[in-house]
Amino acid sequence: MSSSSPSGSGGDLSERRGIPAAKFIQDVETYLSQSSLDSNSALAFHQESEVFCPVILLFRLQQYKVVEMKLLAQQRDLQVYFSPPLCRLVPFCDEASLVAKIPDIEKCLEVVGTLEARKGTGEALLADFEVSEGIYSRACIEDTDSVCLWLGANVMLEYSCEEATALLKNNLENAKASLEVLVADLQFLRDQVTVTQVTIARIYNYDVQQRRVKQVAPTAITAADS
Amino acid sequence: MASSSSARGELEKMGIDQLKALKEQADLEVNLLQDSLNNIRTANARLESAAGALNDLSLRPQGKKMLVPLTASLYVPGTLDEADKVLVDIGTGYFIEKTMEDGKDYCQRKINLLKSNYEQLFEVLAKKKSVADEAGMVLQSKVRQLQAATTS
């Protein structure tokens, strides 16, 4: 099949991180005749537009939808703040808490900053902490240099304030970078979905045109006969 | 079951379109009620875990060393202060300080209230479901009659 450069702001990419790019078809007629000759891409009846269009286009559309769902879920995972799961009053958590997400990491950074600022004064901090959803209890936090960070997979490590700040900053940058990549992926995906839908629409229009031509032709012949 | 037979009689009198609309509406209501039931169930589970946590907390003495969660993944070593008082969230951003006993009592009362709500809702759901099912059956028989009439 002749490959023309894909349209859209994505640039000349044949695929991006596993998402195949949709080729922009220059001429519907040649595309259809080519695909009908090619035994691999059988024509399938598309329910909505009621036209025979290559099965590969429909399949592509479905694939795009699936990938879009997955990416949206990942994005939600990074951006939305989930409330912390319940923890029993034991030094180690029974349940795996969620991997730190962007708002959560930012909060942690703030708290560590506050703790560090207070370090010199030597006064104890009274904090209300969540025992379970809706239940809070008070605790007294004395001056301490160490904080414990939950890294996931039943692992918790104790860090000094500076180390904790460095680690949290690193995590935040990584999370933000992956969010950017995710957003770019979603945009690329949206472009490909549009291109594929446009192709299907053009095939439908071409089909309508063909039918109209066929209708006119017999009447023209009968008119010529009589 | 005089009520159900009279309702059945009414359903038979209605036209096919009306029956279809009625069935769709009943299905929608059933779904809504099902969602509410699920919400109540989750809220109940949360409250039960809160009650369990409170019981656990009451066993710990004051001044016990613990790791205080300041955020979801940040813990700071500290000591338990005022083991007898807890803050309960009563909704809309209001918190009330209660003693341990009162807190446990509050949780229990809430659980009981939710349980009774759940049971009431369940009854309503069962009724609506039976109406939807009946409407569906009558609709099907009517459609079959119509098909038999048109083919014969």
mmCIF file of C-alpha atoms in Angstrom:
data_model
loop_
_atom_site.group_PDB
_atom_site.id
_atom_site.type_symbol
_atom_site.label_atom_id
_atom_site.label_comp_id
_atom_site.label_asym_id
_atom_site.label_seq_id
_atom_site.Cartn_x
_atom_site.Cartn_y
_atom_site.Cartn_z
ATOM 1 C CA MET A 1 0.000 0.000 0.000
ATOM 2 C CA SER A 2 1.402 3.401 -0.849
ATOM 3 C CA SER A 3 2.316 5.124 2.352
ATOM 4 C CA SER A 4 1.598 8.804 2.517
ATOM 5 C CA SER A 5 2.874 10.881 5.407
ATOM 6 C CA PRO A 6 0.437 10.854 8.339
ATOM 7 C CA SER A 7 -1.334 14.102 8.996
ATOM 8 C CA GLY A 8 -1.632 15.801 12.370
ATOM 9 C CA SER A 9 0.802 17.583 14.597
ATOM 10 C CA GLY A 10 2.377 14.290 15.670
ATOM 11 C CA GLY A 11 4.913 14.573 12.946
ATOM 12 C CA ASP A 12 6.224 11.780 10.764
ATOM 13 C CA LEU A 13 5.890 8.916 13.224
ATOM 14 C CA SER A 14 4.906 5.450 12.104
ATOM 15 C CA GLU A 15 4.045 4.602 15.659
ATOM 16 C CA ARG A 16 4.487 6.078 19.112
ATOM 17 C CA ARG A 17 5.144 3.965 22.177
ATOM 18 C CA GLY A 18 3.291 1.060 20.727
ATOM 19 C CA ILE A 19 0.373 3.012 19.281
ATOM 20 C CA PRO A 20 0.262 2.534 15.478
ATOM 21 C CA ALA A 21 -0.258 5.691 13.478
ATOM 22 C CA ALA A 22 -3.216 5.995 11.122
ATOM 23 C CA LYS A 23 -2.259 6.702 7.534
ATOM 24 C CA PHE A 24 -4.089 9.468 5.783
ATOM 25 C CA ILE A 25 -5.608 8.109 2.580
ATOM 26 C CA GLN A 26 -5.175 10.432 -0.387
ATOM 27 C CA ASP A 27 -7.562 8.700 -2.736
ATOM 28 C CA VAL A 28 -10.439 6.572 -1.529
ATOM 29 C CA GLU A 29 -10.939 4.725 -4.803
ATOM 30 C CA THR A 30 -7.398 3.428 -5.132
ATOM 31 C CA TYR A 31 -7.379 2.522 -1.454
ATOM 32 C CA LEU A 32 -10.528 0.446 -1.740
ATOM 33 C CA SER A 33 -9.510 -1.287 -4.942
ATOM 34 C CA GLN A 34 -6.142 -2.092 -3.455
ATOM 35 C CA SER A 35 -7.603 -3.489 -0.292
ATOM 36 C CA SER A 36 -10.138 -5.638 -2.138
ATOM 37 C CA LEU A 37 -7.339 -7.194 -4.143
ATOM 38 C CA ASP A 38 -5.283 -7.782 -1.052
ATOM 39 C CA SER A 39 -6.652 -10.997 0.420
ATOM 40 C CA ASN A 40 -5.464 -10.188 3.913
ATOM 41 C CA SER A 41 -7.651 -7.185 4.560
ATOM 42 C CA ALA A 42 -11.097 -8.597 4.043
ATOM 43 C CA LEU A 43 -13.978 -6.207 3.822
ATOM 44 C CA ALA A 44 -16.335 -6.167 6.751
ATOM 45 C CA PHE A 45 -19.761 -4.713 7.146
ATOM 46 C CA HIS A 46 -19.608 -1.736 9.444
ATOM 47 C CA GLN A 47 -22.901 -1.538 11.302
ATOM 48 C CA GLU A 48 -23.109 2.179 11.863
ATOM 49 C CA SER A 49 -22.244 3.511 8.448
ATOM 50 C CA GLU A 50 -23.614 0.431 6.642
ATOM 51 C CA VAL A 51 -20.746 0.200 4.256
ATOM 52 C CA PHE A 52 -18.101 -2.332 3.502
ATOM 53 C CA CYS A 53 -14.878 -0.975 4.824
ATOM 54 C CA PRO A 54 -11.632 -2.699 5.552
ATOM 55 C CA VAL A 55 -11.719 -4.608 8.765
ATOM 56 C CA ILE A 56 -8.357 -3.253 9.703
ATOM 57 C CA LEU A 57 -9.773 0.262 10.114
ATOM 58 C CA LEU A 58 -12.461 -0.874 12.513
ATOM 59 C CA PHE A 59 -10.005 -2.971 14.428
ATOM 60 C CA ARG A 60 -7.660 -0.005 14.671
ATOM 61 C CA LEU A 61 -10.455 2.154 16.041
ATOM 62 C CA GLN A 62 -11.183 -0.381 18.739
ATOM 63 C CA GLN A 63 -7.516 -0.670 19.629
ATOM 64 C CA TYR A 64 -7.268 3.091 19.954
ATOM 65 C CA LYS A 65 -10.250 3.160 22.273
ATOM 66 C CA VAL A 66 -8.722 0.486 24.513
ATOM 67 C CA VAL A 67 -5.389 2.296 24.721
ATOM 68 C CA GLU A 68 -7.170 5.573 25.440
ATOM 69 C CA MET A 69 -8.987 3.997 28.404
ATOM 70 C CA LYS A 70 -5.723 2.672 29.768
ATOM 71 C CA LEU A 71 -3.915 5.997 29.446
ATOM 72 C CA LEU A 72 -6.788 7.912 31.012
ATOM 73 C CA ALA A 73 -6.756 5.535 33.954
ATOM 74 C CA GLN A 74 -3.017 6.044 34.389
ATOM 75 C CA GLN A 75 -3.427 9.785 34.233
ATOM 76 C CA ARG A 76 -6.156 9.700 36.866
ATOM 77 C CA ASP A 77 -3.911 7.572 38.994
ATOM 78 C CA LEU A 78 -1.177 10.187 38.911
ATOM 79 C CA GLN A 79 -3.265 13.276 39.413
ATOM 80 C CA VAL A 80 -6.153 12.477 41.722
ATOM 81 C CA TYR A 81 -5.477 12.386 45.422
ATOM 82 C CA PHE A 82 -6.669 9.241 47.132
ATOM 83 C CA SER A 83 -7.224 9.365 50.881
ATOM 84 C CA PRO A 84 -4.805 7.179 52.794
ATOM 85 C CA PRO A 85 -5.918 3.660 53.657
ATOM 86 C CA LEU A 86 -6.419 2.716 57.271
ATOM 87 C CA CYS A 87 -3.365 1.767 59.254
ATOM 88 C CA ARG A 88 -3.285 0.011 62.559
ATOM 89 C CA LEU A 89 -1.193 1.431 65.344
ATOM 90 C CA VAL A 90 1.709 -0.865 64.701
ATOM 91 C CA PRO A 91 5.076 0.269 63.405
ATOM 92 C CA PHE A 92 4.617 -1.486 60.084
ATOM 93 C CA CYS A 93 1.580 -1.146 57.858
ATOM 94 C CA ASP A 94 -0.426 -4.264 57.100
ATOM 95 C CA GLU A 95 -1.808 -3.009 53.873
ATOM 96 C CA ALA A 96 0.083 -1.705 50.929
ATOM 97 C CA SER A 97 -0.692 1.952 50.563
ATOM 98 C CA LEU A 98 -0.892 3.507 47.193
ATOM 99 C CA VAL A 99 2.258 4.427 45.369
ATOM 100 C CA ALA A 100 2.855 8.103 45.997
ATOM 101 C CA LYS A 101 1.043 10.284 43.490
ATOM 102 C CA ILE A 102 1.722 13.874 42.571
ATOM 103 C CA PRO A 103 -0.517 15.693 45.113
ATOM 104 C CA ASP A 104 0.515 13.250 47.803
ATOM 105 C CA ILE A 105 4.219 13.780 47.142
ATOM 106 C CA GLU A 106 3.711 17.530 47.227
ATOM 107 C CA LYS A 107 1.980 17.245 50.586
ATOM 108 C CA CYS A 108 4.783 15.101 51.952
ATOM 109 C CA LEU A 109 7.320 17.685 50.843
ATOM 110 C CA GLU A 110 5.395 20.425 52.622
ATOM 111 C CA VAL A 111 5.181 18.442 55.841
ATOM 112 C CA VAL A 112 8.863 17.578 55.838
ATOM 113 C CA GLY A 113 9.587 21.250 55.245
ATOM 114 C CA THR A 114 7.496 22.194 58.270
ATOM 115 C CA LEU A 115 9.211 19.593 60.409
ATOM 116 C CA GLU A 116 12.608 20.842 59.364
ATOM 117 C CA ALA A 117 11.654 24.437 60.102
ATOM 118 C CA ARG A 118 10.575 23.465 63.591
ATOM 119 C CA LYS A 119 13.688 21.482 64.310
ATOM 120 C CA GLY A 120 15.612 24.163 66.087
ATOM 121 C CA THR A 121 12.864 25.282 68.471
ATOM 122 C CA GLY A 122 12.602 22.017 70.395
ATOM 123 C CA GLU A 123 8.880 22.243 71.022
ATOM 124 C CA ALA A 124 6.632 19.261 70.734
ATOM 125 C CA LEU A 125 4.006 19.185 68.013
ATOM 126 C CA LEU A 126 0.474 18.037 68.704
ATOM 127 C CA ALA A 127 -0.952 16.371 65.623
ATOM 128 C CA ASP A 128 -4.357 14.874 64.914
ATOM 129 C CA PHE A 129 -3.823 11.852 62.770
ATOM 130 C CA GLU A 130 -6.285 9.625 60.980
ATOM 131 C CA VAL A 131 -6.932 6.363 62.793
ATOM 132 C CA SER A 132 -9.611 5.306 60.363
ATOM 133 C CA GLU A 133 -11.891 7.160 58.006
ATOM 134 C CA GLY A 134 -13.769 9.666 60.136
ATOM 135 C CA ILE A 135 -11.821 8.957 63.327
ATOM 136 C CA TYR A 136 -8.856 11.087 64.339
ATOM 137 C CA SER A 137 -6.691 10.876 67.417
ATOM 138 C CA ARG A 138 -4.078 13.145 68.888
ATOM 139 C CA ALA A 139 -0.380 12.407 69.119
ATOM 140 C CA CYS A 140 2.585 14.300 70.430
ATOM 141 C CA ILE A 141 5.555 14.592 68.106
ATOM 142 C CA GLU A 142 8.794 15.585 69.715
ATOM 143 C CA ASP A 143 11.748 17.054 67.988
ATOM 144 C CA THR A 144 13.134 14.402 65.756
ATOM 145 C CA ASP A 145 15.431 14.355 62.822
ATOM 146 C CA SER A 146 14.135 11.210 61.177
ATOM 147 C CA VAL A 147 11.019 10.534 59.163
ATOM 148 C CA CYS A 148 9.780 7.237 57.798
ATOM 149 C CA LEU A 149 8.662 6.961 54.204
ATOM 150 C CA TRP A 150 6.411 4.237 52.891
ATOM 151 C CA LEU A 151 7.918 3.078 49.617
ATOM 152 C CA GLY A 152 5.261 0.497 48.802
ATOM 153 C CA ALA A 153 5.477 -3.307 48.668
ATOM 154 C CA ASN A 154 5.473 -3.491 52.468
ATOM 155 C CA VAL A 155 8.685 -1.530 52.661
ATOM 156 C CA MET A 156 9.176 1.465 54.903
ATOM 157 C CA LEU A 157 12.500 3.214 55.326
ATOM 158 C CA GLU A 158 13.669 5.736 57.859
ATOM 159 C CA TYR A 159 15.351 8.833 56.463
ATOM 160 C CA SER A 160 16.800 12.011 57.830
ATOM 161 C CA CYS A 161 14.897 15.137 56.867
ATOM 162 C CA GLU A 162 17.343 16.144 54.146
ATOM 163 C CA GLU A 163 17.441 12.699 52.585
ATOM 164 C CA ALA A 164 13.652 12.528 52.682
ATOM 165 C CA THR A 165 13.361 15.897 50.944
ATOM 166 C CA ALA A 166 15.797 14.793 48.240
ATOM 167 C CA LEU A 167 13.985 11.500 47.670
ATOM 168 C CA LEU A 168 10.566 13.146 47.550
ATOM 169 C CA LYS A 169 11.776 15.806 45.101
ATOM 170 C CA ASN A 170 13.151 13.075 42.861
ATOM 171 C CA ASN A 171 9.891 11.128 42.964
ATOM 172 C CA LEU A 172 7.914 14.261 42.202
ATOM 173 C CA GLU A 173 10.019 15.039 39.139
ATOM 174 C CA ASN A 174 9.680 11.490 37.827
ATOM 175 C CA ALA A 175 5.936 11.528 38.337
ATOM 176 C CA LYS A 176 5.602 14.894 36.596
ATOM 177 C CA ALA A 177 7.718 13.705 33.675
ATOM 178 C CA SER A 178 5.658 10.560 33.191
ATOM 179 C CA LEU A 179 2.487 12.646 33.370
ATOM 180 C CA GLU A 180 3.784 14.839 30.545
ATOM 181 C CA VAL A 181 4.572 11.816 28.409
ATOM 182 C CA LEU A 182 1.112 10.448 29.142
ATOM 183 C CA VAL A 183 -0.592 13.665 28.073
ATOM 184 C CA ALA A 184 1.409 13.740 24.837
ATOM 185 C CA ASP A 185 0.450 10.114 24.177
ATOM 186 C CA LEU A 186 -3.209 10.941 24.659
ATOM 187 C CA GLN A 187 -2.988 13.801 22.193
ATOM 188 C CA PHE A 188 -1.323 11.602 19.595
ATOM 189 C CA LEU A 189 -3.991 8.994 20.141
ATOM 190 C CA ARG A 190 -6.741 11.547 19.675
ATOM 191 C CA ASP A 191 -5.232 12.578 16.321
ATOM 192 C CA GLN A 192 -5.075 8.988 15.098
ATOM 193 C CA VAL A 193 -8.653 8.314 16.138
ATOM 194 C CA THR A 194 -9.778 11.390 14.186
ATOM 195 C CA VAL A 195 -7.852 10.324 11.085
ATOM 196 C CA THR A 196 -9.341 6.833 11.212
ATOM 197 C CA GLN A 197 -12.866 8.128 11.659
ATOM 198 C CA VAL A 198 -12.389 10.547 8.762
ATOM 199 C CA THR A 199 -11.213 7.679 6.569
ATOM 200 C CA ILE A 200 -14.285 5.620 7.417
ATOM 201 C CA ALA A 201 -16.508 8.623 6.674
ATOM 202 C CA ARG A 202 -14.843 9.169 3.315
ATOM 203 C CA ILE A 203 -15.309 5.523 2.392
ATOM 204 C CA TYR A 204 -18.972 5.894 3.254
ATOM 205 C CA ASN A 205 -19.302 9.007 1.076
ATOM 206 C CA TYR A 206 -17.534 7.284 -1.769
ATOM 207 C CA ASP A 207 -19.912 4.355 -1.407
ATOM 208 C CA VAL A 208 -22.920 6.681 -1.527
ATOM 209 C CA GLN A 209 -21.509 8.328 -4.603
ATOM 210 C CA GLN A 210 -20.986 4.956 -6.299
ATOM 211 C CA ARG A 211 -24.554 3.911 -5.575
ATOM 212 C CA ARG A 212 -25.905 7.133 -7.006
ATOM 213 C CA VAL A 213 -23.838 6.654 -10.161
ATOM 214 C CA LYS A 214 -25.128 3.094 -10.516
ATOM 215 C CA GLN A 215 -28.716 4.286 -10.165
ATOM 216 C CA VAL A 216 -28.266 6.979 -12.805
ATOM 217 C CA ALA A 217 -26.526 4.643 -15.268
ATOM 218 C CA PRO A 218 -29.391 2.113 -15.814
ATOM 219 C CA THR A 219 -31.932 4.933 -16.281
ATOM 220 C CA ALA A 220 -29.617 6.590 -18.760
ATOM 221 C CA ILE A 221 -29.369 3.314 -20.661
ATOM 222 C CA THR A 222 -33.165 2.814 -20.676
ATOM 223 C CA ALA A 223 -33.625 6.408 -21.806
ATOM 224 C CA ALA A 224 -31.171 5.794 -24.629
ATOM 225 C CA ASP A 225 -33.027 2.614 -25.637
ATOM 226 C CA SER A 226 -36.499 4.085 -25.782
ATOM 227 C CA MET B 1 -52.202 -12.023 45.817
ATOM 228 C CA ALA B 2 -55.164 -9.959 44.694
ATOM 229 C CA SER B 3 -52.995 -6.869 44.288
ATOM 230 C CA SER B 4 -50.583 -8.508 41.876
ATOM 231 C CA SER B 5 -53.376 -9.952 39.715
ATOM 232 C CA SER B 6 -55.114 -6.574 39.467
ATOM 233 C CA ALA B 7 -51.800 -4.951 38.552
ATOM 234 C CA ARG B 8 -51.359 -7.665 35.957
ATOM 235 C CA GLY B 9 -54.784 -6.880 34.557
ATOM 236 C CA GLU B 10 -53.790 -3.232 34.235
ATOM 237 C CA LEU B 11 -50.573 -4.142 32.502
ATOM 238 C CA GLU B 12 -52.449 -6.291 29.988
ATOM 239 C CA LYS B 13 -54.698 -3.400 29.086
ATOM 240 C CA MET B 14 -51.799 -1.119 28.174
ATOM 241 C CA GLY B 15 -50.437 -0.937 24.680
ATOM 242 C CA ILE B 16 -47.050 -2.313 23.687
ATOM 243 C CA ASP B 17 -45.369 1.083 23.545
ATOM 244 C CA GLN B 18 -46.640 2.018 26.952
ATOM 245 C CA LEU B 19 -45.474 -1.281 28.337
ATOM 246 C CA LYS B 20 -42.023 -0.777 26.870
ATOM 247 C CA ALA B 21 -41.779 2.707 28.386
ATOM 248 C CA LEU B 22 -42.960 1.402 31.738
ATOM 249 C CA LYS B 23 -40.435 -1.423 31.696
ATOM 250 C CA GLU B 24 -37.588 0.934 30.838
ATOM 251 C CA GLN B 25 -38.551 3.296 33.612
ATOM 252 C CA ALA B 26 -38.815 0.469 36.113
ATOM 253 C CA ASP B 27 -35.395 -0.839 35.048
ATOM 254 C CA LEU B 28 -33.891 2.607 35.514
ATOM 255 C CA GLU B 29 -35.337 2.875 38.996
ATOM 256 C CA VAL B 30 -34.075 -0.589 39.873
ATOM 257 C CA ASN B 31 -30.565 0.433 38.809
ATOM 258 C CA LEU B 32 -30.698 3.613 40.863
ATOM 259 C CA LEU B 33 -31.868 1.731 43.927
ATOM 260 C CA GLN B 34 -29.147 -0.872 43.399
ATOM 261 C CA ASP B 35 -26.526 1.903 43.326
ATOM 262 C CA SER B 36 -27.865 3.405 46.541
ATOM 263 C CA LEU B 37 -27.774 0.007 48.171
ATOM 264 C CA ASN B 38 -24.158 -0.445 47.151
ATOM 265 C CA ASN B 39 -23.265 2.965 48.543
ATOM 266 C CA ILE B 40 -24.884 2.122 51.846
ATOM 267 C CA ARG B 41 -23.000 -1.134 51.951
ATOM 268 C CA THR B 42 -19.615 0.565 51.417
ATOM 269 C CA ALA B 43 -20.397 3.222 54.012
ATOM 270 C CA ASN B 44 -21.321 0.466 56.435
ATOM 271 C CA ALA B 45 -18.053 -1.372 55.813
ATOM 272 C CA ARG B 46 -16.122 1.853 56.447
ATOM 273 C CA LEU B 47 -17.933 2.445 59.716
ATOM 274 C CA GLU B 48 -17.322 -1.110 60.864
ATOM 275 C CA SER B 49 -13.596 -0.762 60.219
ATOM 276 C CA ALA B 50 -13.671 2.571 62.067
ATOM 277 C CA ALA B 51 -15.328 0.876 65.048
ATOM 278 C CA GLY B 52 -12.675 -1.856 64.967
ATOM 279 C CA ALA B 53 -9.899 0.719 64.825
ATOM 280 C CA LEU B 54 -11.405 2.547 67.791
ATOM 281 C CA ASN B 55 -11.496 -0.632 69.805
ATOM 282 C CA ASP B 56 -7.882 -1.225 68.935
ATOM 283 C CA LEU B 57 -6.942 2.327 69.876
ATOM 284 C CA SER B 58 -8.612 2.060 73.256
ATOM 285 C CA LEU B 59 -6.255 -0.751 74.169
ATOM 286 C CA ARG B 60 -3.171 1.450 73.750
ATOM 287 C CA PRO B 61 -2.012 3.383 76.755
ATOM 288 C CA GLN B 62 -1.222 7.054 76.719
ATOM 289 C CA GLY B 63 2.329 7.923 75.903
ATOM 290 C CA LYS B 64 2.834 4.784 73.867
ATOM 291 C CA LYS B 65 5.487 5.190 71.211
ATOM 292 C CA MET B 66 4.108 5.025 67.707
ATOM 293 C CA LEU B 67 4.650 6.159 64.130
ATOM 294 C CA VAL B 68 2.276 8.990 63.394
ATOM 295 C CA PRO B 69 1.007 9.124 59.786
ATOM 296 C CA LEU B 70 1.206 12.701 58.601
ATOM 297 C CA THR B 71 0.302 11.874 55.015
ATOM 298 C CA ALA B 72 -0.365 8.656 53.130
ATOM 299 C CA SER B 73 3.291 7.694 52.889
ATOM 300 C CA LEU B 74 4.979 9.844 55.542
ATOM 301 C CA TYR B 75 5.301 8.706 59.141
ATOM 302 C CA VAL B 76 7.008 10.441 62.043
ATOM 303 C CA PRO B 77 7.944 8.794 65.346
ATOM 304 C CA GLY B 78 5.942 10.205 68.223
ATOM 305 C CA THR B 79 3.881 9.281 71.256
ATOM 306 C CA LEU B 80 0.155 8.799 71.692
ATOM 307 C CA ASP B 81 -1.375 11.791 73.424
ATOM 308 C CA GLU B 82 -4.754 11.901 75.166
ATOM 309 C CA ALA B 83 -5.669 8.294 74.606
ATOM 310 C CA ASP B 84 -9.181 8.955 75.819
ATOM 311 C CA LYS B 85 -10.246 11.583 73.329
ATOM 312 C CA VAL B 86 -11.025 11.092 69.649
ATOM 313 C CA LEU B 87 -12.266 13.385 66.883
ATOM 314 C CA VAL B 88 -15.188 12.015 64.902
ATOM 315 C CA ASP B 89 -16.105 13.304 61.479
ATOM 316 C CA ILE B 90 -19.833 13.880 61.361
ATOM 317 C CA GLY B 91 -19.864 15.177 57.804
ATOM 318 C CA THR B 92 -19.921 18.555 56.042
ATOM 319 C CA GLY B 93 -16.519 19.439 57.464
ATOM 320 C CA TYR B 94 -17.475 19.204 61.136
ATOM 321 C CA PHE B 95 -15.458 17.285 63.691
ATOM 322 C CA ILE B 96 -16.504 16.615 67.269
ATOM 323 C CA GLU B 97 -14.204 15.669 70.101
ATOM 324 C CA LYS B 98 -15.586 12.756 72.059
ATOM 325 C CA THR B 99 -14.338 10.321 74.642
ATOM 326 C CA MET B 100 -13.458 6.829 73.576
ATOM 327 C CA GLU B 101 -16.751 5.458 74.872
ATOM 328 C CA ASP B 102 -18.817 8.095 73.109
ATOM 329 C CA GLY B 103 -16.880 7.549 69.922
ATOM 330 C CA LYS B 104 -17.553 3.820 69.967
ATOM 331 C CA ASP B 105 -21.187 4.473 70.752
ATOM 332 C CA TYR B 106 -21.437 6.936 67.854
ATOM 333 C CA CYS B 107 -20.027 4.412 65.423
ATOM 334 C CA GLN B 108 -22.400 1.745 66.628
ATOM 335 C CA ARG B 109 -25.427 4.015 66.305
ATOM 336 C CA LYS B 110 -24.432 5.016 62.796
ATOM 337 C CA ILE B 111 -23.995 1.382 61.811
ATOM 338 C CA ASN B 112 -27.451 0.524 63.141
ATOM 339 C CA LEU B 113 -29.033 3.460 61.315
ATOM 340 C CA LEU B 114 -27.424 2.450 58.044
ATOM 341 C CA LYS B 115 -28.511 -1.153 58.516
ATOM 342 C CA SER B 116 -32.153 -0.178 58.944
ATOM 343 C CA ASN B 117 -31.954 2.126 55.908
ATOM 344 C CA TYR B 118 -30.458 -0.693 53.915
ATOM 345 C CA GLU B 119 -33.270 -3.054 54.834
ATOM 346 C CA GLN B 120 -35.976 -0.537 53.957
ATOM 347 C CA LEU B 121 -34.350 0.195 50.628
ATOM 348 C CA PHE B 122 -34.004 -3.487 49.921
ATOM 349 C CA GLU B 123 -37.747 -3.979 50.303
ATOM 350 C CA VAL B 124 -38.502 -1.109 47.933
ATOM 351 C CA LEU B 125 -36.013 -2.541 45.458
ATOM 352 C CA ALA B 126 -37.639 -5.979 45.597
ATOM 353 C CA LYS B 127 -41.047 -4.472 44.851
ATOM 354 C CA LYS B 128 -39.764 -2.398 41.956
ATOM 355 C CA LYS B 129 -37.949 -5.406 40.559
ATOM 356 C CA SER B 130 -41.103 -7.506 40.580
ATOM 357 C CA VAL B 131 -42.989 -4.730 38.754
ATOM 358 C CA ALA B 132 -40.228 -4.533 36.139
ATOM 359 C CA ASP B 133 -40.209 -8.315 35.686
ATOM 360 C CA GLU B 134 -43.990 -8.496 35.322
ATOM 361 C CA ALA B 135 -44.004 -5.683 32.797
ATOM 362 C CA GLY B 136 -41.292 -7.510 30.870
ATOM 363 C CA MET B 137 -43.247 -10.771 30.811
ATOM 364 C CA VAL B 138 -46.490 -9.132 29.716
ATOM 365 C CA LEU B 139 -44.602 -7.222 27.030
ATOM 366 C CA GLN B 140 -43.051 -10.412 25.707
ATOM 367 C CA SER B 141 -46.383 -12.255 25.561
ATOM 368 C CA LYS B 142 -47.985 -9.311 23.772
ATOM 369 C CA VAL B 143 -45.205 -9.149 21.222
ATOM 370 C CA ARG B 144 -45.556 -12.872 20.607
ATOM 371 C CA GLN B 145 -49.320 -12.479 20.160
ATOM 372 C CA LEU B 146 -48.775 -9.685 17.691
ATOM 373 C CA GLN B 147 -46.257 -11.703 15.742
ATOM 374 C CA ALA B 148 -48.602 -14.699 15.651
ATOM 375 C CA ALA B 149 -51.423 -12.422 14.478
ATOM 376 C CA THR B 150 -49.380 -10.861 11.675
ATOM 377 C CA THR B 151 -47.934 -14.157 10.431
ATOM 378 C CA SER B 152 -51.222 -16.085 10.439
#
